[in-house]
Coordinates of C-alpha atoms in Angstrom, one line a residue:
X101 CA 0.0 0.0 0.0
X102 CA 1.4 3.8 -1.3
X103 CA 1.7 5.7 1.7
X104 CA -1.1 8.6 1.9
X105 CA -2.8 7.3 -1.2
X106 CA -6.8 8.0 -1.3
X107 CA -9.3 5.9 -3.0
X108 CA -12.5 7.9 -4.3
X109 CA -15.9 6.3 -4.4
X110 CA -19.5 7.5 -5.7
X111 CA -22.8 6.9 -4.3
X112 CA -26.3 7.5 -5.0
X113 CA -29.8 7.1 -3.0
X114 CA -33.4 8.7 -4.1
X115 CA -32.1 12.0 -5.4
X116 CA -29.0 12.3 -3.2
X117 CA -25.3 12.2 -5.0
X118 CA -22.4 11.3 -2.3
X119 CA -18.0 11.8 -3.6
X120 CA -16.4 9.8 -0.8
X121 CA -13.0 10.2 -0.7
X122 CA -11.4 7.5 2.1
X123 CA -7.6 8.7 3.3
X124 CA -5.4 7.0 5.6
X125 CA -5.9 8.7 9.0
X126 CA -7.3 8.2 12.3
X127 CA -10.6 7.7 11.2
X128 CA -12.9 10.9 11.2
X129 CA -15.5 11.3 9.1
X130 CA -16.4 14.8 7.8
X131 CA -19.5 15.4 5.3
X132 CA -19.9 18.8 3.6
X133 CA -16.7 20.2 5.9
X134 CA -18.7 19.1 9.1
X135 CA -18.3 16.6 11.3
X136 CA -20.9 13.5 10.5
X137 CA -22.7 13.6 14.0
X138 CA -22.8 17.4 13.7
X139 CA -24.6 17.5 10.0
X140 CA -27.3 14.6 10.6
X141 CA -29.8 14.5 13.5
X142 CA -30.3 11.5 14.2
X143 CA -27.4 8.7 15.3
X144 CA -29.1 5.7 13.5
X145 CA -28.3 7.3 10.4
X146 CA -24.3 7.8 11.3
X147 CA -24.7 4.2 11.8
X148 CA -25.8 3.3 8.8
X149 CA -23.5 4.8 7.0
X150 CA -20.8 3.7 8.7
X151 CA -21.7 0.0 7.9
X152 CA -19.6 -0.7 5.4
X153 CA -16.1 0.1 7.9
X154 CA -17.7 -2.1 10.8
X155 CA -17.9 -4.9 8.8
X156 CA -14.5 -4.5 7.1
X157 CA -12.8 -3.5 10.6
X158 CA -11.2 -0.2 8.8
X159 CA -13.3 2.2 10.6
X160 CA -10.2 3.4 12.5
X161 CA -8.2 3.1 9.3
X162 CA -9.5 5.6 7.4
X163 CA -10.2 9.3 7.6
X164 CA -13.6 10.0 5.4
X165 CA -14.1 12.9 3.4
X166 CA -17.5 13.3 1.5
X167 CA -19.5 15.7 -0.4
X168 CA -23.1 15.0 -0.6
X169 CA -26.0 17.2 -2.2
X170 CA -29.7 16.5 -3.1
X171 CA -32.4 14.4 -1.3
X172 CA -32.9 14.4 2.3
X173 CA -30.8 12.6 5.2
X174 CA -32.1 9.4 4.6
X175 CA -31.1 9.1 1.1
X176 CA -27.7 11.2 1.8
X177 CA -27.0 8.6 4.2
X178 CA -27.3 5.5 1.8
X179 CA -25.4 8.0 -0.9
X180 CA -22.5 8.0 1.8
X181 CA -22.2 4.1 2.6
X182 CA -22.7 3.3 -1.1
X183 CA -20.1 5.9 -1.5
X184 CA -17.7 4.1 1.1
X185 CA -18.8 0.6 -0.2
X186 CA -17.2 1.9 -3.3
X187 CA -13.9 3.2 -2.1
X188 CA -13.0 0.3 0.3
X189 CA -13.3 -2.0 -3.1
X190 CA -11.2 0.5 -4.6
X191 CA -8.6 0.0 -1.8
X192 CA -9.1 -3.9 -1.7
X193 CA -8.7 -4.2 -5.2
X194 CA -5.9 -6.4 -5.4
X195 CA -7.3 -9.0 -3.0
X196 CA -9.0 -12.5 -5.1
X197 CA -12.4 -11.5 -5.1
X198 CA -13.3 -15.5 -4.3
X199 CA -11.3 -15.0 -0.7
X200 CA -12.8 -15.7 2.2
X201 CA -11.6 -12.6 3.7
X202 CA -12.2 -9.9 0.5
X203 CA -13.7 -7.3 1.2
X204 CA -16.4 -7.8 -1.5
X205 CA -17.4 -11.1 -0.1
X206 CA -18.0 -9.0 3.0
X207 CA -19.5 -6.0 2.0
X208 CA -22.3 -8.2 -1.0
X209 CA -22.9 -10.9 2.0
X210 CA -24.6 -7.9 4.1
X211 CA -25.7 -6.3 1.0
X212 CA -23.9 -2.8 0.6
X213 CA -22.9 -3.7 -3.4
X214 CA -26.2 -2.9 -4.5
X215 CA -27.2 0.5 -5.1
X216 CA -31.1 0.8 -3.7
X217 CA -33.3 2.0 -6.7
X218 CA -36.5 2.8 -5.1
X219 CA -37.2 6.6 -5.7
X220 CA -40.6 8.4 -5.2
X221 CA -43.4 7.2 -8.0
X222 CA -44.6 10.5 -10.3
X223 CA -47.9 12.7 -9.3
X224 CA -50.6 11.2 -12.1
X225 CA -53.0 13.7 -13.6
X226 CA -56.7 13.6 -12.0
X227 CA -55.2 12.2 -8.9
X228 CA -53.5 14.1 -5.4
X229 CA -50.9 12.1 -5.4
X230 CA -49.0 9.2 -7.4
X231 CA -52.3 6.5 -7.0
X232 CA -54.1 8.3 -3.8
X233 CA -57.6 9.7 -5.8
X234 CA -59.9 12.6 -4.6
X235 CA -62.4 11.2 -2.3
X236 CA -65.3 9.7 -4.0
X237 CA -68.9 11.3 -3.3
X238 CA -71.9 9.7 -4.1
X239 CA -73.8 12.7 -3.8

């Protein structure tokens, strides 16, 4: 491994874009020049995010940079770990992907690989919402 060599990963959720950039370092995480518990409100969401380093044990390896825009927290959340996901590959890329201890074994066993591509269904005309229609009235 190159000493102080970063490894870049993108992710995207709903409408939410993350650039994770993964540095050697102490492991602090930083979104949008902020510190991650300091930007979202609610812990289960730094969790989340943080998935993909629990599971590979290099969440004191790495210092994480990211810029994230669009959507809300949830979706910036799965942005970020998809982001991550990305980047540890990127780092792990010389490991045999059919190793037991790869990091891609890992990370598609819990199911990080996989971007999520549920976004919000379209409005439909004559309706209030995407299938919710105005109340009926008999009379």
């Amino acid at each position: 491994m190159a000493d102080k060599k970063s490894y870049y990963g993108t992710g995207h959720r709903k409408n939410a874009i993350a650039k994770v950039t993964l540095i050697p370092g102490k492991g602090n995480v930083t979104v949008n020049g902020r510190d991650v518990h300091e930007y979202f409100p609610f812990e289960t969401l730094v969790m989340d995010l943080m998935q993909p380093l629990v599971y590979t044990n290099t969440n004191e390896m790495f210092d994480v940079n990211v810029s994230v825009k669009g959507g809300g927290f949830s979706g910036q959340s799965g942005a970020i770990r998809l982001g991550i996901t990305k980047a540890l590959l990127e780092y792990d890329s010389t490991t045999d992907p059919e190793s037991e201890n790869s990091f891609r074994k890992i990370l598609k066993a819990h199911g990080f690989i996989t971007r999520d591509s549920r976004v919000k269904e379209r409005k439909k005309y004559g309706l209030k919402k995407a299938r919710r229609a105005p109340q009926f009235s008999k009379r």
